[in-house]
XYZ file of C-alpha atoms in Angstrom:
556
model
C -20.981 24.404 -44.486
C -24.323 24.785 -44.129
C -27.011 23.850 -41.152
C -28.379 20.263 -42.524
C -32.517 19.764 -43.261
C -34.223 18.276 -40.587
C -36.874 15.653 -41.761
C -40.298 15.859 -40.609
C -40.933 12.809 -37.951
C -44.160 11.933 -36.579
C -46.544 14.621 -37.462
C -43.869 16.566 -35.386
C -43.191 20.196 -37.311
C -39.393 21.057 -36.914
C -39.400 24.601 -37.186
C -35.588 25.490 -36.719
C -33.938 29.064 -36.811
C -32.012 29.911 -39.670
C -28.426 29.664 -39.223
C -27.148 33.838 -37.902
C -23.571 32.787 -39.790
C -22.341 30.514 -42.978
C -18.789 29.828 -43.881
C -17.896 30.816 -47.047
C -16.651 28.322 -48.827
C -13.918 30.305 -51.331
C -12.457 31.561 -47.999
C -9.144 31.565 -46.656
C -8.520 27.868 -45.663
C -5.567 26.383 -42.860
C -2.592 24.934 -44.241
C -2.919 20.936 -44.462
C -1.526 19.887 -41.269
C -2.842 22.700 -39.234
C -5.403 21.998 -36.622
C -8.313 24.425 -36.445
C -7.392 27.762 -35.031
C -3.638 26.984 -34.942
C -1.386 29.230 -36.656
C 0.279 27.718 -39.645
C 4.042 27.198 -40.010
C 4.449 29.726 -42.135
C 2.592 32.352 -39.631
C 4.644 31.313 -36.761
C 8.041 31.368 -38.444
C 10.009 35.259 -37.544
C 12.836 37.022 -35.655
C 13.096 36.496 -32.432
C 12.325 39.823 -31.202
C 8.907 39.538 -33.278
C 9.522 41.566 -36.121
C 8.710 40.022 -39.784
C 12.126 38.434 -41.271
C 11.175 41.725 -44.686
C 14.485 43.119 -46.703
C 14.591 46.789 -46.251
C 13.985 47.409 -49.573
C 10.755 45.605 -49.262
C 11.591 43.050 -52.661
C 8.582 41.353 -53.827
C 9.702 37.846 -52.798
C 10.028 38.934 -49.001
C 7.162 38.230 -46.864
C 4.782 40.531 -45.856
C 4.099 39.586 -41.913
C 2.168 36.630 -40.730
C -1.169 35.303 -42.400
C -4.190 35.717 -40.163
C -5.769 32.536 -38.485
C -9.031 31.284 -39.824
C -11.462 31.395 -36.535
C -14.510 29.064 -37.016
C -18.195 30.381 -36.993
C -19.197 29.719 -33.304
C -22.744 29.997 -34.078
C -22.225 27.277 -36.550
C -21.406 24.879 -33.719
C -23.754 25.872 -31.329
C -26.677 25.826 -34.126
C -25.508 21.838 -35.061
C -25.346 20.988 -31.295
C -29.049 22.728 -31.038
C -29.929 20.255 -33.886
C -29.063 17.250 -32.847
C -30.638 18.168 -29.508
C -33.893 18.678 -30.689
C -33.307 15.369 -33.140
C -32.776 13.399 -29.671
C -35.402 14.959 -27.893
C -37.826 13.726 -30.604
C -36.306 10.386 -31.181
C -36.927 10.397 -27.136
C -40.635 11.089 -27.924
C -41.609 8.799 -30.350
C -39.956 6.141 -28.096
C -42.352 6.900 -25.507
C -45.342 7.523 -28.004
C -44.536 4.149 -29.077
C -44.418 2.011 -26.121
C -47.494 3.656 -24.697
C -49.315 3.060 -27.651
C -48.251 -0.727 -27.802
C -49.098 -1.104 -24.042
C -52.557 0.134 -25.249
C -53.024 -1.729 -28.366
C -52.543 -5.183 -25.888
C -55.695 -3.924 -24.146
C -58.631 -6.035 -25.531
C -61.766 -4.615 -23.160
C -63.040 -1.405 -22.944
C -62.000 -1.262 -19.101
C -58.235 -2.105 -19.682
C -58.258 0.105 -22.050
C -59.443 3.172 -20.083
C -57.325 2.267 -17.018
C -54.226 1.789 -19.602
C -54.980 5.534 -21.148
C -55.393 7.203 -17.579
C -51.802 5.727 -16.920
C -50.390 6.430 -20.245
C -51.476 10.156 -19.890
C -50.569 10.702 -16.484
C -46.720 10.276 -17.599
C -47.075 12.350 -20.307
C -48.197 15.587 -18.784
C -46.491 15.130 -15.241
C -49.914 14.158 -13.180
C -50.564 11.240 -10.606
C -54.508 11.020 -10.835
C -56.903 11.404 -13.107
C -59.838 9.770 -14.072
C -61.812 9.219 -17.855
C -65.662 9.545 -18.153
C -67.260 7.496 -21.007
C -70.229 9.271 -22.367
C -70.948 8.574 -26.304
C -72.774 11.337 -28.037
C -75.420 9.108 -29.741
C -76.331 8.325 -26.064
C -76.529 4.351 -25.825
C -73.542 4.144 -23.473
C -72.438 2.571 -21.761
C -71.871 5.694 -19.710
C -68.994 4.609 -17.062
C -66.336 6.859 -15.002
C -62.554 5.258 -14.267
C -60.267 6.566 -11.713
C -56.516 6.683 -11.497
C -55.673 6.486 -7.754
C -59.041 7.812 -7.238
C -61.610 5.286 -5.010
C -65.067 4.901 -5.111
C -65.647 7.857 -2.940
C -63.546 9.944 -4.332
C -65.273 9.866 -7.433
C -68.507 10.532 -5.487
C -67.143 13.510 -4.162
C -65.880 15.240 -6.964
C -69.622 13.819 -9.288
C -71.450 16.045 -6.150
C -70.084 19.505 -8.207
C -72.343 21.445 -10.344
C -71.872 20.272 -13.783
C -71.173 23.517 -14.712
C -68.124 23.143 -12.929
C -66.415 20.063 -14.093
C -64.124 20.886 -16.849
C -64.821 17.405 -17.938
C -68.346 17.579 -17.918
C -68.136 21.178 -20.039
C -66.439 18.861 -22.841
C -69.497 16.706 -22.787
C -71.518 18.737 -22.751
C -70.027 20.670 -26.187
C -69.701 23.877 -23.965
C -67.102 26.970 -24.230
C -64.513 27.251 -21.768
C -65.681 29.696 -18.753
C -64.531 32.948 -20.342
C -61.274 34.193 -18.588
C -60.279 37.799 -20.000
C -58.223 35.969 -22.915
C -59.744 32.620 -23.911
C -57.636 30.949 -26.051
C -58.393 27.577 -25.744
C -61.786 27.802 -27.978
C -61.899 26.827 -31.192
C -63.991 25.325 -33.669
C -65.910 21.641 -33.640
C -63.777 20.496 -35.977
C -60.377 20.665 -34.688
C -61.546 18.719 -31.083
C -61.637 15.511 -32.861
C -57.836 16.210 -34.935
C -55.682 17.059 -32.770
C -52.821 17.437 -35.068
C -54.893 20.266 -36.252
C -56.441 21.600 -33.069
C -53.297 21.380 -29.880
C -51.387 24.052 -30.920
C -54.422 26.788 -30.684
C -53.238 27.475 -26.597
C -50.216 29.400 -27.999
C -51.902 32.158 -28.179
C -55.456 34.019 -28.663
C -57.446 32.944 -31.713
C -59.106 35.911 -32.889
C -60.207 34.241 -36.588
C -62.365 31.714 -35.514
C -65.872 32.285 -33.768
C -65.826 30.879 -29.769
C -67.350 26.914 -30.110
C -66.544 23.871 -27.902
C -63.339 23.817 -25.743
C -60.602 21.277 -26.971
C -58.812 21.663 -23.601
C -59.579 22.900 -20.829
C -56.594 23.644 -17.880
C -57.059 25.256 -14.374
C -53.557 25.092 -12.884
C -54.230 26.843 -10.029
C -57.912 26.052 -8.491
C -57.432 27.270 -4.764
C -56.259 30.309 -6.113
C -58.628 30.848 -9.291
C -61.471 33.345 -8.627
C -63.738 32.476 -10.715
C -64.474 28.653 -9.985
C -67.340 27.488 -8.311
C -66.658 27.134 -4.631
C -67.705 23.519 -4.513
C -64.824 22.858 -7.015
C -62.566 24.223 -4.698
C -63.915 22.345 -1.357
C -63.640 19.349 -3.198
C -60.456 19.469 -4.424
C -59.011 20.735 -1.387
C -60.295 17.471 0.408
C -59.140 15.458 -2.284
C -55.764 17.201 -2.140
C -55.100 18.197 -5.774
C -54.663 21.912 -6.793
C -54.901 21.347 -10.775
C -56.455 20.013 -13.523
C -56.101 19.611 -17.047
C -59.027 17.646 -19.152
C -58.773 17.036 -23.123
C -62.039 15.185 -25.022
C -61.952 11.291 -26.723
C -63.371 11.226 -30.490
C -63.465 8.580 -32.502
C -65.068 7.187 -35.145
C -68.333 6.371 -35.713
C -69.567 7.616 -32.578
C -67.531 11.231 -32.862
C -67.440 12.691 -29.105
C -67.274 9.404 -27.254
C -66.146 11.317 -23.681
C -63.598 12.741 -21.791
C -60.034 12.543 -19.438
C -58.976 14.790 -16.914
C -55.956 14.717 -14.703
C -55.198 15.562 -11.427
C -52.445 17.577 -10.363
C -51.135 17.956 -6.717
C -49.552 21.365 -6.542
C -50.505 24.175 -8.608
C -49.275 23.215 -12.327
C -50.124 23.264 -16.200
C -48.688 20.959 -19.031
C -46.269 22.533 -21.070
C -46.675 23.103 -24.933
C -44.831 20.298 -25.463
C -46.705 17.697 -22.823
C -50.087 19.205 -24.828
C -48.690 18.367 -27.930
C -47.710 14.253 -26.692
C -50.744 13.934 -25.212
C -52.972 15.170 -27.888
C -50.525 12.541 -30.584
C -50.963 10.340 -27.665
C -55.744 10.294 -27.484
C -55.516 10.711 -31.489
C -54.693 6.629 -31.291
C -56.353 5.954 -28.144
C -59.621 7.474 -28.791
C -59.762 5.451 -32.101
C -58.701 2.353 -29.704
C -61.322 2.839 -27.078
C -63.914 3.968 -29.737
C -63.069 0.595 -31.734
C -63.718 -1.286 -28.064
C -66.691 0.618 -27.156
C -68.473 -1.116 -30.277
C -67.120 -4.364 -29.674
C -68.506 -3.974 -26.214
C -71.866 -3.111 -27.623
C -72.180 -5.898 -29.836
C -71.092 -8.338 -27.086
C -73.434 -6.777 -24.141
C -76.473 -7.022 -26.853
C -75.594 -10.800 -27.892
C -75.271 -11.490 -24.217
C -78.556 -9.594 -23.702
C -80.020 -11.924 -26.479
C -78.639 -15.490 -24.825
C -80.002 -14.117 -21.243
C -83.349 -13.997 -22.993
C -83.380 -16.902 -24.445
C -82.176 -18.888 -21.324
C -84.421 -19.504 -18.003
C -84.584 -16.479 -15.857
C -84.881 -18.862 -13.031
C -84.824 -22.389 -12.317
C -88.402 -24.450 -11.106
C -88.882 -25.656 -8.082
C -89.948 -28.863 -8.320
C -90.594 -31.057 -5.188
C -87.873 -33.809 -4.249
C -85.363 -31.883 -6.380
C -83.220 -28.703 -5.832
C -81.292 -27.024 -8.874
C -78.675 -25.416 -9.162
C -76.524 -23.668 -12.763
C -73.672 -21.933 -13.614
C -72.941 -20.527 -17.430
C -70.587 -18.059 -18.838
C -71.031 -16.844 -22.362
C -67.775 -16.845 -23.865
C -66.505 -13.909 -25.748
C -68.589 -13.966 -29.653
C -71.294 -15.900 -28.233
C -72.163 -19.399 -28.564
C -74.604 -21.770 -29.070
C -74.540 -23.838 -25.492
C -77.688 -23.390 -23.309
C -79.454 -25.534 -20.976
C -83.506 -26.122 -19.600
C -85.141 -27.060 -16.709
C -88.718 -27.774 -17.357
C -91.631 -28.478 -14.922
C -93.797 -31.097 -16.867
C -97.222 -32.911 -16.172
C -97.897 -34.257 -12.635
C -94.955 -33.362 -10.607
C -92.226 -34.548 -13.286
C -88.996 -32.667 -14.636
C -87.395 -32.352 -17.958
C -83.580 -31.249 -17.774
C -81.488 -30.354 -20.512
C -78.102 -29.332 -21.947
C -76.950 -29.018 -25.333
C -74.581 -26.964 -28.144
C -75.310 -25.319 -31.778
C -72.234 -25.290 -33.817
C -71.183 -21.934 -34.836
C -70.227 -18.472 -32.554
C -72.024 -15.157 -32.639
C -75.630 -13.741 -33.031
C -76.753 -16.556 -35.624
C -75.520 -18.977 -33.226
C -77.167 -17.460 -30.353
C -80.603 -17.348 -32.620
C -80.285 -21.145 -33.558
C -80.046 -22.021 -30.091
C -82.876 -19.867 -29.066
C -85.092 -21.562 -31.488
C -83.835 -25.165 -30.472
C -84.719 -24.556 -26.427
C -87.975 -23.647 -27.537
C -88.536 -26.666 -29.664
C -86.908 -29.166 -27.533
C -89.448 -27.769 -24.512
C -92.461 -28.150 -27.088
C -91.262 -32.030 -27.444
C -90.856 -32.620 -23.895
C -94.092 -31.424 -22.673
C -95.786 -33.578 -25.104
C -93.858 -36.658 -24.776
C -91.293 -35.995 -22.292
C -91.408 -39.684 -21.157
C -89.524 -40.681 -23.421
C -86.199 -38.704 -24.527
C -85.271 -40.879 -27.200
C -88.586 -39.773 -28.743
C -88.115 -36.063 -27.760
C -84.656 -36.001 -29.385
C -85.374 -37.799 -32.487
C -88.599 -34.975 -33.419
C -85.598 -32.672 -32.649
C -83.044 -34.019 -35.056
C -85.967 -34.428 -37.832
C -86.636 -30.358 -36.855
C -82.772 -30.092 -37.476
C -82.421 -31.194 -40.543
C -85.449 -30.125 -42.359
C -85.259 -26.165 -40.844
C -81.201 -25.972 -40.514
C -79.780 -28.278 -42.779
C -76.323 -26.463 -42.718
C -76.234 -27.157 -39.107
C -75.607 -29.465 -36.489
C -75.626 -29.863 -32.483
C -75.502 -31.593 -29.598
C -78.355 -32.150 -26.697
C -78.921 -34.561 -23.682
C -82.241 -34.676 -22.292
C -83.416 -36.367 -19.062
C -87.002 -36.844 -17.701
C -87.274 -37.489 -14.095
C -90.034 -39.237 -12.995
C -92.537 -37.451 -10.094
C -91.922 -38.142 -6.270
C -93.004 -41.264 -4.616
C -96.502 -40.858 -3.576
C -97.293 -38.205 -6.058
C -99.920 -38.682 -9.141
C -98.203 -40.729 -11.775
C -95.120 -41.215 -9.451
C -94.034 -44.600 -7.664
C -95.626 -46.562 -5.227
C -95.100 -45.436 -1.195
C -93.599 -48.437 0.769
C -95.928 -50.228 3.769
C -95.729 -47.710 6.551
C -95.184 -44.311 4.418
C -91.539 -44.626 3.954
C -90.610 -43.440 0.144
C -88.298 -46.137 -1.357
C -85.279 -44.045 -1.986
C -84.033 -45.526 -5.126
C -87.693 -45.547 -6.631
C -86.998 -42.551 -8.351
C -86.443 -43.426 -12.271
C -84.086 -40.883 -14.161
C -84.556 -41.595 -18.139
C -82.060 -40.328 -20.293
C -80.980 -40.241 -23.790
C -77.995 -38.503 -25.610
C -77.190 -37.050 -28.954
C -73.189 -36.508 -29.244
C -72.979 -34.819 -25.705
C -70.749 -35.403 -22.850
C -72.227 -37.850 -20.311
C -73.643 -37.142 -17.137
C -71.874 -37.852 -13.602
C -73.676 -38.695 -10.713
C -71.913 -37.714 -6.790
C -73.193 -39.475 -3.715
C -71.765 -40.500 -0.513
C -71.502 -43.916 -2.415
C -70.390 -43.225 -5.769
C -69.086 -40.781 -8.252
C -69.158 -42.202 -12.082
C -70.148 -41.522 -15.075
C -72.991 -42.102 -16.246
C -72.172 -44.763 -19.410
C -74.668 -43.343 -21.880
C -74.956 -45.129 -25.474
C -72.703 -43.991 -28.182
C -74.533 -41.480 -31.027
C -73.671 -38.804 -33.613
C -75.081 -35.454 -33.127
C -78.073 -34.090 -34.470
C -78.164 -33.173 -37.910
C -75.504 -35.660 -38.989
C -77.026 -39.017 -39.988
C -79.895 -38.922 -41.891
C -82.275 -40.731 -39.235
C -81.255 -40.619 -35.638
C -81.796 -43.041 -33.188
C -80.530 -44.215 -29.900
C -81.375 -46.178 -27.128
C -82.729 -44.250 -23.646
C -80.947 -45.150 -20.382
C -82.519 -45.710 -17.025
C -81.027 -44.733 -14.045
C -82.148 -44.740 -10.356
C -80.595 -41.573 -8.096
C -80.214 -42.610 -4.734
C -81.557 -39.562 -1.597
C -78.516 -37.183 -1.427
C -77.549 -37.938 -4.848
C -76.412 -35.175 -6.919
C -76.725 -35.393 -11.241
C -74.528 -33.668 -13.278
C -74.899 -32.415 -16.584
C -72.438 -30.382 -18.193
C -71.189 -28.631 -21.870
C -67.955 -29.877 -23.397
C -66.882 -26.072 -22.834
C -66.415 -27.098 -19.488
C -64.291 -29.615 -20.451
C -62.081 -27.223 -23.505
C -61.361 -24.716 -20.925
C -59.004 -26.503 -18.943
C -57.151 -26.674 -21.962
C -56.181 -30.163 -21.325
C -56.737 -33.194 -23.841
C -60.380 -34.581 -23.121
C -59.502 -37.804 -21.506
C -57.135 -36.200 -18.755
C -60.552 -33.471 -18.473
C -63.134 -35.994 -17.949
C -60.052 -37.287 -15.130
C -60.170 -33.744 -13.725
C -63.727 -33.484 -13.782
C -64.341 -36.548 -12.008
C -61.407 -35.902 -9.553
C -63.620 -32.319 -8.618
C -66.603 -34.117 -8.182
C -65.458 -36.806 -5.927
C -63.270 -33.702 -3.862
C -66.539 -31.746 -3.262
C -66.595 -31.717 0.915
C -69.263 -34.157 2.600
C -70.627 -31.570 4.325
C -71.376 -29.463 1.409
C -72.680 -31.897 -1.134
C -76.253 -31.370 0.011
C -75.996 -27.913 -1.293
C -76.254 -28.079 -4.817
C -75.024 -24.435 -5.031
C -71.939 -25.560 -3.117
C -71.610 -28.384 -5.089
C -71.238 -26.330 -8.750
C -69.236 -23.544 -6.936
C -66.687 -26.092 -6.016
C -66.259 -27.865 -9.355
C -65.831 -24.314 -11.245
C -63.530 -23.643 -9.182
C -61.788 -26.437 -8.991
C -61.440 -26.966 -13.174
C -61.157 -23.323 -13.498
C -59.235 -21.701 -11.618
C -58.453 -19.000 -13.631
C -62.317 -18.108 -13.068
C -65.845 -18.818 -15.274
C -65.452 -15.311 -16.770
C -62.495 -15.696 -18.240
C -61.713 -13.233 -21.727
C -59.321 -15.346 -22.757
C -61.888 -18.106 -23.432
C -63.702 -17.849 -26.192
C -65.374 -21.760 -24.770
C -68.885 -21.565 -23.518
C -69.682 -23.517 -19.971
C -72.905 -25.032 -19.045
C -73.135 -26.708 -15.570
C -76.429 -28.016 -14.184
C -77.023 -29.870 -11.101
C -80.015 -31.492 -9.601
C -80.036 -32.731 -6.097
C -82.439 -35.373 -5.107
C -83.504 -34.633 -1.477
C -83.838 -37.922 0.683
């Protein structure tokens, strides 16, 4: 019998002794019937005062004294045991490597997924703190630092130590580790982004490769460790950890994207085989983070792009306060909204939705605001007009496209130039105030008062860009003093994830629930809607809906 080949498993290199003993096979074997070790019958069989039952003569035929036992290699044993040992203790390893790595493949922003690898890494090599810095090397961030059980002010406190100091920072910064008498923790470029290649060079010095960046860098005892900077030490004895061990993220395209470190309480080092986990462990999470670092990017720079293209800030118009709320979900849509001071006092609001999701979506949508606010200024009087130059726009420019849009044009104040008439005595009539309105596919407006909350019942029409001449007739409304308008995205609506009918119910239920006493606030008046449809908040990942809510408040 021989000691069986173990597989490889893992990347995991199962370098076993060879076996001190074999059993030879063409040996001496028991008697069937005989347990192992147990003398056969044969062996046990003779005179009772122990002497071998032999003639005197010594014949041929007579039998020569008892056959010897057959032992079994001990080694043998103990060499199988060690095997399936090690076989469990690696089976035991790749259970773990495997949850941990599903926990972080569930992660789907760059934040979860840097709180998920602090946690995941603070099992593996025995720590309870630790925080990651997130630095790319091509140096368009975003540059960030998460803790693990480590506040704001911790953080603060150990980001006051001379960068010279942080083991962390070292990594960043492509340095050598601070020469100790024996450094073998250097090693080449290379091997920091592999670490299959790269973990096992702390075993011992490596003499046949010039000094370059540290891979690793561990100071298990930092009260006691001469050579550290003294800040490093008054730090961490306020912080109340005694060790450290940090290890660098790559991962493709951006190579060295930053670095972990963990915190240990007590005096302590991770053990060749906690280096090796952890270093199987940031192969797949570095790829992960590095994968939602450029997902991040391209989401921050569409978001940048919508900002743009949306009003940095509403007008203030007399008679009327404003008030928005929008989330971008998370590709980017096509939903945006307008206010627009026009001639003589008057306002031009606006909501509408490009078909489509990302940066061409975002574009269209750009280009559509800036058209629609072209139309309005020159005849913003009447919508129907404004929308139908927009559709004919549409069609000609973005044929393969389509959209929704509601625009209204509020007359100016009583009194003002161009506005109605004053009543006998200087008293505004409060319901003088024209609203005209027309709509293209959207969602109607609601209108809240202290008398009323409805709809308002627009006329039905297709959206832009789907008949080949659009045309609908404008309605005229008159907002009471202390009237509050409405106008919304269907996004609002899709997010509550219930059919429309029961949403436009739950919208209208929000309205009418906003408090008395704040429904002269327009800001109070949007916060409690959102909150009220959404609980779940207006930045909500799981959404990929955008949501557009404008109100304007008619001051009595």
């Amino acid at each position: 019998m021989t000691t069986p080949h173990v597989p490889k498993v893992a990347g995991i290199e199962p370098a076993l002794p060879a076996p001190a003993h074999t059993v030879d096979p063409h040996g001496p074997k028991a008697p069937p019937g005989c347990a192992a070790g147990a003398p056969s019958d044969a062996s046990s069989a003779g005179s009772s005062d122990g002497l071998s039952d032999t003639s005197p003569g010594g014949s041929p035929g007579a039998a020569a004294g008892p056959a010897p036992a057959v032992v079994p290699d001990v080694s043998v044993v103990d060499q199988l045991a060690a095997v399936q040992d090690r076989l469990a203790g690696w089976i035991s390893d790749l259970s773990t490597l495997h949850d941990l790595t599903e926990q972080l493949a569930r992660t789907r922003t760059l934040e979860d997924a840097l709180h998920e690898l602090l946690r995941a890494g603070a099992s593996l090599v025995g720590a309870r703190r630790g925080l990651v810095v997130l630095a790319p090397s091509d140096g368009l961030g975003p540059e960030t630092t998460v803790g693990l059980g480590l506040g704001h002010a911790e953080i603060g406190h150990i980001e006051t130590i001379p960068r010279r100091a942080l083991s962390y920072a070292r990594i960043l910064d492509g340095l050598p580790e601070r020469a100790t008498g024996d450094d073998t923790r250097s090693g080449p470029l290379d091997d920091t982004c592999h670490p299959a290649r790269g973990e096992g060079r702390t075993a011992g010095p490596r003499n046949d490769v010039p000094a370059g960046p540290c891979t690793e860098i561990a100071e298990p005892d930092i009260p006691g460790e001469k050579d550290l900077d003294p800040r490093l030490r008054e730090v961490a004895a306020r912080l109340g950890y005694a060790a450290s061990y940090a290890v660098p993220l790559c991962g493709e395209p951006f190579g060295r994207t930053g670095a972990a470190v963990w915190l240990y309480d007590e005096p302590a080092e991770p053990t060749a085989r906690q280096r090796h986990l952890v270093g199987l462990y940031r192969a797949h999470a570095a790829e992960h983070v590095a994968r939602l670092l450029e997902l991040h990017r391209s989401r921050r720079a569409t978001e940048t792009l919508r900002e743009e293209l949306l009003p940095h800030r509403l007008p203030r118009i007399p008679g009327v306060r404003l008030a928005v709320r929008h989330s971008t979900g998370p590709r980017g849509g096509g939903d945006w909204y307008d206010a627009l001071p026009l001639p003589d006092g008057a306002l031009g609001l606006a909501v509408g939705s490009v078909t489509g999701s990302g940066p061409s979506a975002v574009a269209a949508m750009g280009r559509l605001r800036a058209s629609l606010r072209a139309y309005a200024v020159m005849e913003g009087e009447d919508p129907v007009a404004v929308l139908s130059d927009l559709e004919l726009l549409l069609r000609l420019t973005e044929p393969a496209r389509s959209a929704t849009a509601l625009f209204a044009y509020t007359e100016p104040p009583p009194g003002a130039p161009g506005g109605p008439p004053v009543l006998p005595g200087g008293v505004a009539d409060p319901f003088a105030r024209k609203l005209l309105l027309a709509g293209a596919g959207h969602c109607p407006p609601l209108i809240l008062g202290d008398l009323r909350t409805e709809f308002v019942e627009t006329s039905l029409s297709a959206p832009l860009g789907m008949l080949a001449c659009w045309e609908a007739p404008s309605v005229e409304i008159e907002p009471a003093g202390g009237e509050t308008l409405l106008l919304y995205s269907d996004g609002l609506l899709h997010r509550t994830g219930e059919p429309m009918d029961r949403a436009f119910t739950r919208l209208h239920a929000a309205a009418a629930g906003v408090p008395r006493a704040s429904r002269h606030d327009p800001e109070a008046v949007v916060d409690h809607i959102v909150r009220t449809m959404l609980p779940q908040g207006l930045d909500d990942p799981s959404s990929e809906e955008d949501v557009v809510l404008l109100a304007a408040y008619f001051e009595e």
